[in-house]
Coordinates of C-alpha atoms and ligand atoms in Angstrom, one line a residue:
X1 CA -22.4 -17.7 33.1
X2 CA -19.1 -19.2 35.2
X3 CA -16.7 -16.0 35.9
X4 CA -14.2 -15.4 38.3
X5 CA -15.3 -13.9 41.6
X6 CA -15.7 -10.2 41.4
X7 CA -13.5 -9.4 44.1
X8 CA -10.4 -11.0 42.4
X9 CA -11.2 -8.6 39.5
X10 CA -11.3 -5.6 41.9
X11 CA -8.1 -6.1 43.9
X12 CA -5.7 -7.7 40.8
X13 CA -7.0 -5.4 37.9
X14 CA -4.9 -2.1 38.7
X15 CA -7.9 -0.1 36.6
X16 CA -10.0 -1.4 38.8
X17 CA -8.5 -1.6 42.4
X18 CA -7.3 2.2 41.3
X19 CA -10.8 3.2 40.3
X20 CA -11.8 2.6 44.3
X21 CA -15.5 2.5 45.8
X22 CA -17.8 1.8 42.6
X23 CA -21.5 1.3 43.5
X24 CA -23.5 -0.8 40.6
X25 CA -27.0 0.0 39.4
X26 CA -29.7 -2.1 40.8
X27 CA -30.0 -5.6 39.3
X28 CA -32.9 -6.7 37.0
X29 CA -36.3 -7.1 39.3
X30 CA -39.4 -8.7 37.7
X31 CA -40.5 -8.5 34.8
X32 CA -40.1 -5.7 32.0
X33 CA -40.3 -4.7 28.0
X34 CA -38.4 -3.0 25.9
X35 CA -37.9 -2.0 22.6
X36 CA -34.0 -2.6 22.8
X37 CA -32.4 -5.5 25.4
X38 CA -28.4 -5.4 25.0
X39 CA -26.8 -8.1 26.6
X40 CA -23.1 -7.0 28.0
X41 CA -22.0 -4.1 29.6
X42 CA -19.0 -3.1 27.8
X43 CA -17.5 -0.9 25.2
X44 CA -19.7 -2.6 22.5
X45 CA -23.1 -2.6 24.5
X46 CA -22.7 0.3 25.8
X47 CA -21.9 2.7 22.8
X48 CA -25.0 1.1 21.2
X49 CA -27.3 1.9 24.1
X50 CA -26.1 5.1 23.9
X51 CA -26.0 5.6 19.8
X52 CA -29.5 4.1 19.7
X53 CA -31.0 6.0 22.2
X54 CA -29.6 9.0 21.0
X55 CA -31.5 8.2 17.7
X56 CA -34.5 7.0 19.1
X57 CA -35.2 9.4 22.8
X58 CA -38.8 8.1 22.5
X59 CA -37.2 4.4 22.6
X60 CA -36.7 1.9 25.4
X61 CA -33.6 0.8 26.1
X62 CA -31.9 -1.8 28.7
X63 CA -28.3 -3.0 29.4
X64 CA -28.4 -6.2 31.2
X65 CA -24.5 -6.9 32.8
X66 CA -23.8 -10.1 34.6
X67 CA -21.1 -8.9 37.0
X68 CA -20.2 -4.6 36.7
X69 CA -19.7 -2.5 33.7
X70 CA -16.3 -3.1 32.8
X71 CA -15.9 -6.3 34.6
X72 CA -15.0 -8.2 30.7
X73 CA -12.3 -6.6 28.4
X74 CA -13.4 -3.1 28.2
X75 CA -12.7 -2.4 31.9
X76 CA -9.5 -4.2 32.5
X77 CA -7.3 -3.7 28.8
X78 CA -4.5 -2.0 27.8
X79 CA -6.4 0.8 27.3
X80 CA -4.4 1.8 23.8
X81 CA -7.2 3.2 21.1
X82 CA -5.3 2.6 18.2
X83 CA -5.6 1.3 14.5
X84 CA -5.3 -2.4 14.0
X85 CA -7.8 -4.1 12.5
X86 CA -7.0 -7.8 12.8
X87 CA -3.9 -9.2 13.1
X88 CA -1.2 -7.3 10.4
X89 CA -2.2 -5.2 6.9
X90 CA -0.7 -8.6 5.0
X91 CA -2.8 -11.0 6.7
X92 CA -5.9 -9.4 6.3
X93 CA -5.1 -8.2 2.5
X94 CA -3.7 -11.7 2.2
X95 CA -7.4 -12.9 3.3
X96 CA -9.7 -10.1 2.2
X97 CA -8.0 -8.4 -0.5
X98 CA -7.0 -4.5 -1.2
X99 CA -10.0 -3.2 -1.4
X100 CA -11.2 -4.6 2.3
X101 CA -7.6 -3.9 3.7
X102 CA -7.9 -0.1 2.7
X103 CA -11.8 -0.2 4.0
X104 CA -10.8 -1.9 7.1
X105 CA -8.0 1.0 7.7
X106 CA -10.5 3.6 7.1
X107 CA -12.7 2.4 9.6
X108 CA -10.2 1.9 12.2
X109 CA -9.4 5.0 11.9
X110 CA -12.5 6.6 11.9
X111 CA -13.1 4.2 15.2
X112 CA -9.4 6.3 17.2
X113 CA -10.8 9.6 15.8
X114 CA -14.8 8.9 17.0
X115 CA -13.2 7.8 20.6
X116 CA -10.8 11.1 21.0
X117 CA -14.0 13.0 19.7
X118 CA -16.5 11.4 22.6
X119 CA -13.9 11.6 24.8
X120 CA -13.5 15.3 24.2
X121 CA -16.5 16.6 23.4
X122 CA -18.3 14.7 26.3
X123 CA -15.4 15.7 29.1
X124 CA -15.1 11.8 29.7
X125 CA -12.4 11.6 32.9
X126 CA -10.7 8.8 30.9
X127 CA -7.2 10.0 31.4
X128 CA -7.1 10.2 27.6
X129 CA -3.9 11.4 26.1
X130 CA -3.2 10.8 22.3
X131 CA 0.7 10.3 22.2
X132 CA 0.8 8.1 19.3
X133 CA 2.3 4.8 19.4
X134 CA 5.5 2.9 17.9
X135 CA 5.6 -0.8 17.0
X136 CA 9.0 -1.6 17.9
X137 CA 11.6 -4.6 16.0
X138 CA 14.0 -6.1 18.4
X139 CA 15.9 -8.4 16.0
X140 CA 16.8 -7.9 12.2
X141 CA 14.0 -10.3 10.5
X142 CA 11.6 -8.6 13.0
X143 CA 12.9 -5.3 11.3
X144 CA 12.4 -6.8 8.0
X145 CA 9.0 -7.8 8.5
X146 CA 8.2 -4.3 10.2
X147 CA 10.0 -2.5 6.8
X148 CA 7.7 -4.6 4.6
X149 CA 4.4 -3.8 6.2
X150 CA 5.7 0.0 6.1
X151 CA 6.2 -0.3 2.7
X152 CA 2.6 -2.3 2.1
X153 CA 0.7 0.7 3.4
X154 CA 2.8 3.2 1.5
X155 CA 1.6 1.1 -1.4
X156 CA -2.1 1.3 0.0
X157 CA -1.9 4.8 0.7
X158 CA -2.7 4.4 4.0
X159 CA 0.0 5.6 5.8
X160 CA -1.1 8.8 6.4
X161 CA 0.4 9.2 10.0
X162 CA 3.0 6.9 9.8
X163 CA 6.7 7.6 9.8
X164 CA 9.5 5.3 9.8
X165 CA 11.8 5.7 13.3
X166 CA 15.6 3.9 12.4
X167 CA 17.9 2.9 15.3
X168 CA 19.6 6.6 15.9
X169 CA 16.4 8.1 16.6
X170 CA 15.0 5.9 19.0
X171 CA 18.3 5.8 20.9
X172 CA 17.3 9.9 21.0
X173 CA 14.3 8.9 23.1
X174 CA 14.7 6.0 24.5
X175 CA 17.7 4.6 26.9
X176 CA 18.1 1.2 25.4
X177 CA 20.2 -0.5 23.2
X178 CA 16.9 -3.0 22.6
X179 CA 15.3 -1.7 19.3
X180 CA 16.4 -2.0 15.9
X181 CA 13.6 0.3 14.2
X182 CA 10.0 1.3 14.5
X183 CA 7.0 2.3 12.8
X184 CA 5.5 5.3 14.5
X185 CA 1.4 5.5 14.4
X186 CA 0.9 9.0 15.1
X187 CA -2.9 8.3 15.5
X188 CA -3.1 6.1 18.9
X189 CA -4.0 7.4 21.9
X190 CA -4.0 5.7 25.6
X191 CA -6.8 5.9 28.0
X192 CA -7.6 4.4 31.2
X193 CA -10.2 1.6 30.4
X194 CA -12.0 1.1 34.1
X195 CA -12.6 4.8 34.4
X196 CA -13.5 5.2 30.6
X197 CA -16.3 2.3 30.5
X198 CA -18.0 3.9 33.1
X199 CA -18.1 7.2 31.9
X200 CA -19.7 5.5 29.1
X201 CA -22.1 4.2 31.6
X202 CA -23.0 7.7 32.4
X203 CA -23.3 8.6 29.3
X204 CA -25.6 5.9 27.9
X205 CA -28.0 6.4 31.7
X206 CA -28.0 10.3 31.3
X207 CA -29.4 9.2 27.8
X208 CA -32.1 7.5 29.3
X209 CA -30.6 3.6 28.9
X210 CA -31.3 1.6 31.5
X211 CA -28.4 -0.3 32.8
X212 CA -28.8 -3.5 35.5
X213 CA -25.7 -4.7 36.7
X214 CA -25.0 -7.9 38.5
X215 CA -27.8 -9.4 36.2
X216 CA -26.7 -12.3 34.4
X217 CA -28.6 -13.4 31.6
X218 CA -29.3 -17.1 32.1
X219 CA -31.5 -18.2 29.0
X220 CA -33.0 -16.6 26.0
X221 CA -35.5 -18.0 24.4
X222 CA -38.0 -16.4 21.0
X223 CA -41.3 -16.6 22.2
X224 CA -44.0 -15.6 19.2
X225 CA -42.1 -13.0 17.7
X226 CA -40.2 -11.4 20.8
X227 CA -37.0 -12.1 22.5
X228 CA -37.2 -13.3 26.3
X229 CA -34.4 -12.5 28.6
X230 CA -33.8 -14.6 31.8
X231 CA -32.5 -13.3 34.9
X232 CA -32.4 -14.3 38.6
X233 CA -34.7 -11.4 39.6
X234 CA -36.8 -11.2 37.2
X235 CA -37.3 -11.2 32.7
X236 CA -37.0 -8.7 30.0
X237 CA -39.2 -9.0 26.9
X238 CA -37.7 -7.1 23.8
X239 CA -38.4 -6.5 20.0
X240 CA -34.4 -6.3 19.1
X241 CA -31.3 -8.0 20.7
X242 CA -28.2 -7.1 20.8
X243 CA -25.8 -9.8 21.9
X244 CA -22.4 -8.2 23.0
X245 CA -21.2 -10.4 25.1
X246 CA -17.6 -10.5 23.3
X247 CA -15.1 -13.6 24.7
X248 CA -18.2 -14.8 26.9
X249 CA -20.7 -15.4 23.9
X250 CA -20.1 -19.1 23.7
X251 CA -21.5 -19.7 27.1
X252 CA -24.6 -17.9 25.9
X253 CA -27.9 -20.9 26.8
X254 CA -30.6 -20.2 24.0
X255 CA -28.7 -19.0 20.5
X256 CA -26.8 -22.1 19.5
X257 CA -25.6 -20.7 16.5
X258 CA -23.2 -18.4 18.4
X259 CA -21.6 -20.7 19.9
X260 CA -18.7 -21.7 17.6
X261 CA -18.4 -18.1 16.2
X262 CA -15.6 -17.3 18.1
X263 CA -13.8 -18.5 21.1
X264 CA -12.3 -17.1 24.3
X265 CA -8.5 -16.7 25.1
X266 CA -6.7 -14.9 27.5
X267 CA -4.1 -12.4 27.6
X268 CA -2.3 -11.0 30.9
X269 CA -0.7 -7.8 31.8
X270 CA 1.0 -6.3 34.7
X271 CA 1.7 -2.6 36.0
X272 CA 5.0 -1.3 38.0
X273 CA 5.1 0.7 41.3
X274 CA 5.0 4.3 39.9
X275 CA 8.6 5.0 38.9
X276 CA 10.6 8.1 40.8
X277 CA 11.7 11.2 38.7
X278 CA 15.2 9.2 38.6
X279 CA 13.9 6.1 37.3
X280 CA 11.8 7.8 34.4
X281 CA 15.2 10.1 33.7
X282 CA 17.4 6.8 33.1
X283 CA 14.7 5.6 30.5
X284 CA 14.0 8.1 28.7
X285 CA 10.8 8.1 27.1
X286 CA 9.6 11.7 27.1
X287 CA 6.9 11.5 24.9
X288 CA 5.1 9.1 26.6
X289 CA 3.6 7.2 23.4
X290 CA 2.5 3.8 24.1
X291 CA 4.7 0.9 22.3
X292 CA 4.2 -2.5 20.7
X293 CA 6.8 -4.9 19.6
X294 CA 6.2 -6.8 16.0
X295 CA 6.2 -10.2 17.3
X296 CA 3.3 -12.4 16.5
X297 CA 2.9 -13.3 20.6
X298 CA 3.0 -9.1 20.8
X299 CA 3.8 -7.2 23.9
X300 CA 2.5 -4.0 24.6
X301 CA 3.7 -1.1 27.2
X302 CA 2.5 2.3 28.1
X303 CA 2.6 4.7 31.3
X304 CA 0.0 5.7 33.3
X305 CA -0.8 8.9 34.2
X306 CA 0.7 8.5 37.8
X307 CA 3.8 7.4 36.4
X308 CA 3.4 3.7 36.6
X309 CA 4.5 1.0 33.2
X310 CA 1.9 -1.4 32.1
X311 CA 2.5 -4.1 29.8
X312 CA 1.2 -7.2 28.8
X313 CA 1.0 -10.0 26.4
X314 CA 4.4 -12.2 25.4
X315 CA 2.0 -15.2 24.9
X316 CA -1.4 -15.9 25.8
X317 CA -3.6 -19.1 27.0
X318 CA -6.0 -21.4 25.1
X319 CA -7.9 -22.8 28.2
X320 CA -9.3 -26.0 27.1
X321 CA -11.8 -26.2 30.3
X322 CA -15.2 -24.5 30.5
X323 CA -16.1 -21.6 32.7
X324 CA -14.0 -18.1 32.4
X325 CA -11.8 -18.6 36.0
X326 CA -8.7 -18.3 34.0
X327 CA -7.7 -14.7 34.9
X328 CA -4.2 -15.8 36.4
X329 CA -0.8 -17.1 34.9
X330 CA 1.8 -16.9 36.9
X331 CA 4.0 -18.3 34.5
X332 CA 3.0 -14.6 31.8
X333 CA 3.4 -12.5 34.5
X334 CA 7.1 -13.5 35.2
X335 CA 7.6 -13.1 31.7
X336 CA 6.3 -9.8 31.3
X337 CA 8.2 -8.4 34.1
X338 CA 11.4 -10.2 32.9
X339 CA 10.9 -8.7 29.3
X340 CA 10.5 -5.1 31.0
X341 CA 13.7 -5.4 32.6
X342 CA 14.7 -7.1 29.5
X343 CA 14.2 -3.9 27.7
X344 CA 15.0 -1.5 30.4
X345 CA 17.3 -3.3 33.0
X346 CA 17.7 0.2 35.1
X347 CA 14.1 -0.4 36.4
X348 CA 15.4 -4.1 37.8
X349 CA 14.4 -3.1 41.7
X350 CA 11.3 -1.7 40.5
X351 CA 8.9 -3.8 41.9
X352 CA 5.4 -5.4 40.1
X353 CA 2.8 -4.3 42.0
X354 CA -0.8 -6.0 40.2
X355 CA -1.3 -8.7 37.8
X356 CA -3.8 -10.0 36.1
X357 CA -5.6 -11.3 32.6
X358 CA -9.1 -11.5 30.8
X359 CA -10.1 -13.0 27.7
X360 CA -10.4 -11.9 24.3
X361 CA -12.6 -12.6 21.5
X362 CA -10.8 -15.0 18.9
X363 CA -12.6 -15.7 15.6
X364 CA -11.2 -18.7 13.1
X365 CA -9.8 -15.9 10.5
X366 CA -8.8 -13.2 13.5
X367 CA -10.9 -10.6 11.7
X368 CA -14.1 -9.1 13.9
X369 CA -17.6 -10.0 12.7
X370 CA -21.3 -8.2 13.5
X371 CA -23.9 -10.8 12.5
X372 CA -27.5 -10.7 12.0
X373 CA -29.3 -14.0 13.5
X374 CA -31.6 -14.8 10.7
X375 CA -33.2 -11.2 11.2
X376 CA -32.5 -7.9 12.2
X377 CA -33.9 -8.8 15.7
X378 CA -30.6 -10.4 16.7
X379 CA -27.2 -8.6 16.1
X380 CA -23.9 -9.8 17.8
X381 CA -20.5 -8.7 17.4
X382 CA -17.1 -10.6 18.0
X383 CA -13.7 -11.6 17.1
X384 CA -12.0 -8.0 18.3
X385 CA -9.3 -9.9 19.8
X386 CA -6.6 -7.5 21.6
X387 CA -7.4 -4.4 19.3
X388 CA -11.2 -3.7 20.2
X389 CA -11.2 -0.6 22.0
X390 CA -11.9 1.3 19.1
X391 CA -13.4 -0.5 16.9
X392 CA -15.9 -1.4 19.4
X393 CA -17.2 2.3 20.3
X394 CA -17.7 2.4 16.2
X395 CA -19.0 -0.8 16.1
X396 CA -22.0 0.7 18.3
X397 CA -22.7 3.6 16.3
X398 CA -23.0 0.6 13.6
X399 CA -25.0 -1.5 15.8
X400 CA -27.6 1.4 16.1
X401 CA -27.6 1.9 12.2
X402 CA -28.8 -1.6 12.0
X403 CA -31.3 -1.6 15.0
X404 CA -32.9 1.4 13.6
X405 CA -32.5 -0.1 9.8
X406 CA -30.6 2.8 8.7
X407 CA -28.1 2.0 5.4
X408 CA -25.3 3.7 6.0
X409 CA -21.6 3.9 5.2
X410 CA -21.1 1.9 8.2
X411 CA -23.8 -0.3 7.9
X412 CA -22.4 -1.1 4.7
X413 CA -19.0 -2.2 6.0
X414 CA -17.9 -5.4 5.0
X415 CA -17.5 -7.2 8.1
X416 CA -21.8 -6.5 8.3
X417 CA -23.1 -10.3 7.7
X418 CA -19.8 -11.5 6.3
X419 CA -18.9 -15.1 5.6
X420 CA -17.4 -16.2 8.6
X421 CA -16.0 -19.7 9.5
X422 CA -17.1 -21.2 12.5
X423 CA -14.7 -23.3 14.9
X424 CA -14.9 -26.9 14.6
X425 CA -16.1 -29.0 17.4
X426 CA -14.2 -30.2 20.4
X427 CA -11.5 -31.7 20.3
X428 CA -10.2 -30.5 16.6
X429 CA -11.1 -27.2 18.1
X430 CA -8.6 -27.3 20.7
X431 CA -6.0 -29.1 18.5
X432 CA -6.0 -26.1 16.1
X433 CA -5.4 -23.5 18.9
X434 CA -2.4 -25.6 20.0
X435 CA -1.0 -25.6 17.3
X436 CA -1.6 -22.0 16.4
X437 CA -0.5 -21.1 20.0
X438 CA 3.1 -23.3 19.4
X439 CA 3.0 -21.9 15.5
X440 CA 3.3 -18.8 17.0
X441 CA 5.8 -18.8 19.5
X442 CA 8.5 -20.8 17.6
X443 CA 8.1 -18.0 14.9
X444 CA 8.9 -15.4 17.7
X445 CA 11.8 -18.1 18.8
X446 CA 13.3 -18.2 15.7
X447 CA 13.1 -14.8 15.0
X448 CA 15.0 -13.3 18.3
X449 CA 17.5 -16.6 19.6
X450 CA 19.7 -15.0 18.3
X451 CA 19.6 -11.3 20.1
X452 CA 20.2 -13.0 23.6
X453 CA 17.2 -13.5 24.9
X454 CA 16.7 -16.7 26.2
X455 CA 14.3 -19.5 26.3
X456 CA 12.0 -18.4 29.0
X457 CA 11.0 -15.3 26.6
X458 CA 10.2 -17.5 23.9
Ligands
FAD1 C1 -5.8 -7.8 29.2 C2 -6.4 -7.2 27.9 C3 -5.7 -6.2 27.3 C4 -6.3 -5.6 26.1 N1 -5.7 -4.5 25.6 C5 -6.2 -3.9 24.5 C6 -5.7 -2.6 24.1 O1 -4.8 -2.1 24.7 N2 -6.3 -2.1 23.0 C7 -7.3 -2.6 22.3 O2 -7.8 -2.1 21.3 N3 -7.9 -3.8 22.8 C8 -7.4 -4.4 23.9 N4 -8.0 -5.5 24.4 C9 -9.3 -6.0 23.8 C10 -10.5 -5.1 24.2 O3 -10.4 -4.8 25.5 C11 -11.8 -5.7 23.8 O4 -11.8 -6.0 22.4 C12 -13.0 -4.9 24.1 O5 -13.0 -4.3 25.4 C13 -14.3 -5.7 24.0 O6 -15.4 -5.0 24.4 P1 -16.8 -5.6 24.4 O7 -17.7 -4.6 25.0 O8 -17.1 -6.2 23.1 O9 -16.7 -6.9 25.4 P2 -16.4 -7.0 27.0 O10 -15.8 -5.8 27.5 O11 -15.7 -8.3 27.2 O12 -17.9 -7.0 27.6 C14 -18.7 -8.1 27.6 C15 -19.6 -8.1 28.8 O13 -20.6 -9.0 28.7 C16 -20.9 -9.5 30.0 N5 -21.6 -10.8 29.9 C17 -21.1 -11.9 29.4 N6 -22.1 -12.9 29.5 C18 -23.2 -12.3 30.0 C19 -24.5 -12.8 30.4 N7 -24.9 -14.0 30.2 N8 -25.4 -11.9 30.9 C20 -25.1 -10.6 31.1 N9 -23.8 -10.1 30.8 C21 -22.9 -10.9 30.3 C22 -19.5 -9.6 30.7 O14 -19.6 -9.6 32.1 C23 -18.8 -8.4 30.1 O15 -18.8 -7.3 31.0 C24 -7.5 -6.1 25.5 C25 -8.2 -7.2 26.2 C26 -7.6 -7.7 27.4 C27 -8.4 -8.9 28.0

């Protein structure tokens, strides 16, 4: 597998320059079996190692991560636990019907309240608060839009912590003339994602899982019955697989049939100096919720808990190359900085102090899938795109349902096995992300030239 060197990771991502001195396990040396082999050290693998071997103590069970735990997604997001399933409730009832969109609420759901609940009853040092969140309108068919999907989960019923914010009240909180209206999730919370995946890390060893960092997993290969990892130092022989690899699945050598489930593309974010009492006072923002705008090339902000604003996305990139050195856009970073100031031009001297990207998991239909390879042996899980850091702690304790071929509620869950379409081959593949990608941003153009922002936002 091609990543970016480590050390970029560790001085751009603030998570993870602010985590300081981390000391990985050992890597992989000789040759081992186990019942279990997870590849990926991340949300995903690492709430199954944990979920499993909290099922099974008498079982064996081993984490093999290419780089550190945390170094894909799960260490370096936004860090916002929150509801979405997909992209929007009418695209996914649009694709899946009501039925599915309800389920798919419920589960999301259940995935914020199962992450507050580890969090809390395990005293993770996350920096976990649950402040709720508001998805934000800037411009009136932005509002329109928001004011339909309000009204669509009315009509679901499941808007259970949802209220609708209008103009007046959000000038009561916040100090800017910028939105029109919000919906107001009240159950989102924020965490910080470095320090959380590897209390998850110390959760899933202090089960008894064995984790091996800097251990990339160079083939795999299904030698008379069993699975065969290979590493640099050394090979793991399992009975079960579990491929959780996320935005880095395609480069997988050994399961071809992964490689067009989904596809990598990256999204960026930056983080302020931390702002003074002043700054924070001329704002607003006392409640400290995190916030999303409803554009369909999102942006998302929150604070940290030493009184810093992170925000990212505004558009993302569809690298076309292979390899995963695609960490840095200069080009989203100025963007996201100008849109803050956009937003909140009282914080104009406040300076950007890290920047920096990874890639997401992006399935044809946007909608995540856990597969079986032919048998239970071989379970993967994709297509989370920017809203996985729920759904992939619940996706674990699903994972393990499988593994241990347990039918449960969750094991039941519709996006088990679904029909999923693959991407087609290079280069239609690449022509249907462009045009996505453009799709996508003249919508947002059309939608806000007229609320004086200018091209460069678009
Ligand atoms: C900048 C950014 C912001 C985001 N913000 C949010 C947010 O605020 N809220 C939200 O819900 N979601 C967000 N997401 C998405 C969320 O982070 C992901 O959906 C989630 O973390 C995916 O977790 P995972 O464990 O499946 O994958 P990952 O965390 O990507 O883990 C996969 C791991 O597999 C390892 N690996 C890959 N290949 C191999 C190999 N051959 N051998 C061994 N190991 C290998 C990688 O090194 C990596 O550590 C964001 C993503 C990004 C990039």
């Amino acid at each position: 597998m091609t990543i970016g060197p480590l050390s970029q990771y560790e001085e751009t991502s603030f998570w993870a320059h602010s985590y300081g001195q981390y000391s990985p396990n050992a890597p992989l040396a000789g040759d081992r079996s186990v019942d279990v082999a997870i590849i990926g050290g991340g949300f995903t693998g690492l709430s199954t190692a944990l979920e499993f071997k909290r099922d099974n103590p008498g079982a064996t069970v081993a984490v093999l991560e290419a780089a550190v735990v945390g170094y894909g997604a799960s260490g370096r997001n936004g860090g916002f636990n929150m509801k979405l399933f997909g992209l929007e409730p009418e695209i996914t009832k649009l694709r899946w019907g009501r039925q599915r969109t309800i389920d798919a609420h419920r589960y999301a759901l259940r995935a914020v309240r199962w992450v507050k609940d580890l969090i809390e009853q395990n005293q993770l040092d996350s920096d976990y608060r649950h402040t709720g969140m508001l998805r934000v309108s800037y411009s009136p068919s932005q509002l329109q839009r928001l004011e339909h999907t309000h009204h669509l989960m009315r009509d679901l019923g499941i808007d259970g912590d949802i209220s609708f914010f209008t103009r007046e009240q959000l000038r009561g909180e916040f100090r800017t003339d910028r939105y029109l209206g919000a919906i107001y999730e009240r159950e989102t919370g924020i965490l910080n994602p470095c320090k959380h995946v590897r209390e998850l890390k110390r959760l899933a060893v202090t089960a008894g899982v064995d984790v091996y960092e800097q251990s990339p997993v160079d083939l795999i290969s299904r030698p008379a019955g069993k699975i065969r990892l290979q590493t640099r130092g050394g090979t793991l022989t399992a009975a079960k697989l579990v491929v959780a690899t996320n935005a880095y699945t395609s480069a997988l050598q050994g399961l071809p049939r992964l490689r067009s489930r989904q596809l990598p593309m990256w999204t960026f974010q930056v983080v302020t100096a931390p702002l003074s009492a002043a700054q924070w006072e001329s704002i607003g923002w006392n409640n400290q919720q995190s916030f999303e705008d409803n554009r369909q090339l999102v942006h998302y902000f929150r604070p940290t808990v030493d009184g810093r604003i992170t925000m990212g996305g505004g558009d993302i990139t569809t690298p076309s190359g292979k390899g995963f050195d695609h960490d840095s856009e200069p080009r989203i970073w100025a963007h996201c900085e100008e849109h803050l100031k956009w937003i909140f031009p009282q914080l104009r001297d406040v300076p950007i102090q890290y920047r920096w990207g990874g890639p997401v998991s992006v399935n044809v239909d946007m909608t995540p899938e856990i597969g079986l390879l032919g048998d239970d042996r071989v379970i993967y899980s994709t297509g989370c795109i920017g809203h996985g850091v729920s759904l992939t702690h619940l996706n674990g304790r699903l994972i393990a349902d499988l593994l241990g071929g347990r039918k449960t509620e969750l094991s039941d869950f519709w996006i088990v096995n679904r029909k999923a379409v693959p991407w087609p081959p290079e280069p239609l593949s690449f022509i249907g992300r462009h045009v996505l990608h453009k799709g996508l941003q003249l919508w947002d153009y059309l939608e806000e030239r007229k609320i004086g922002r200018d091209q460069r936002h678009g």
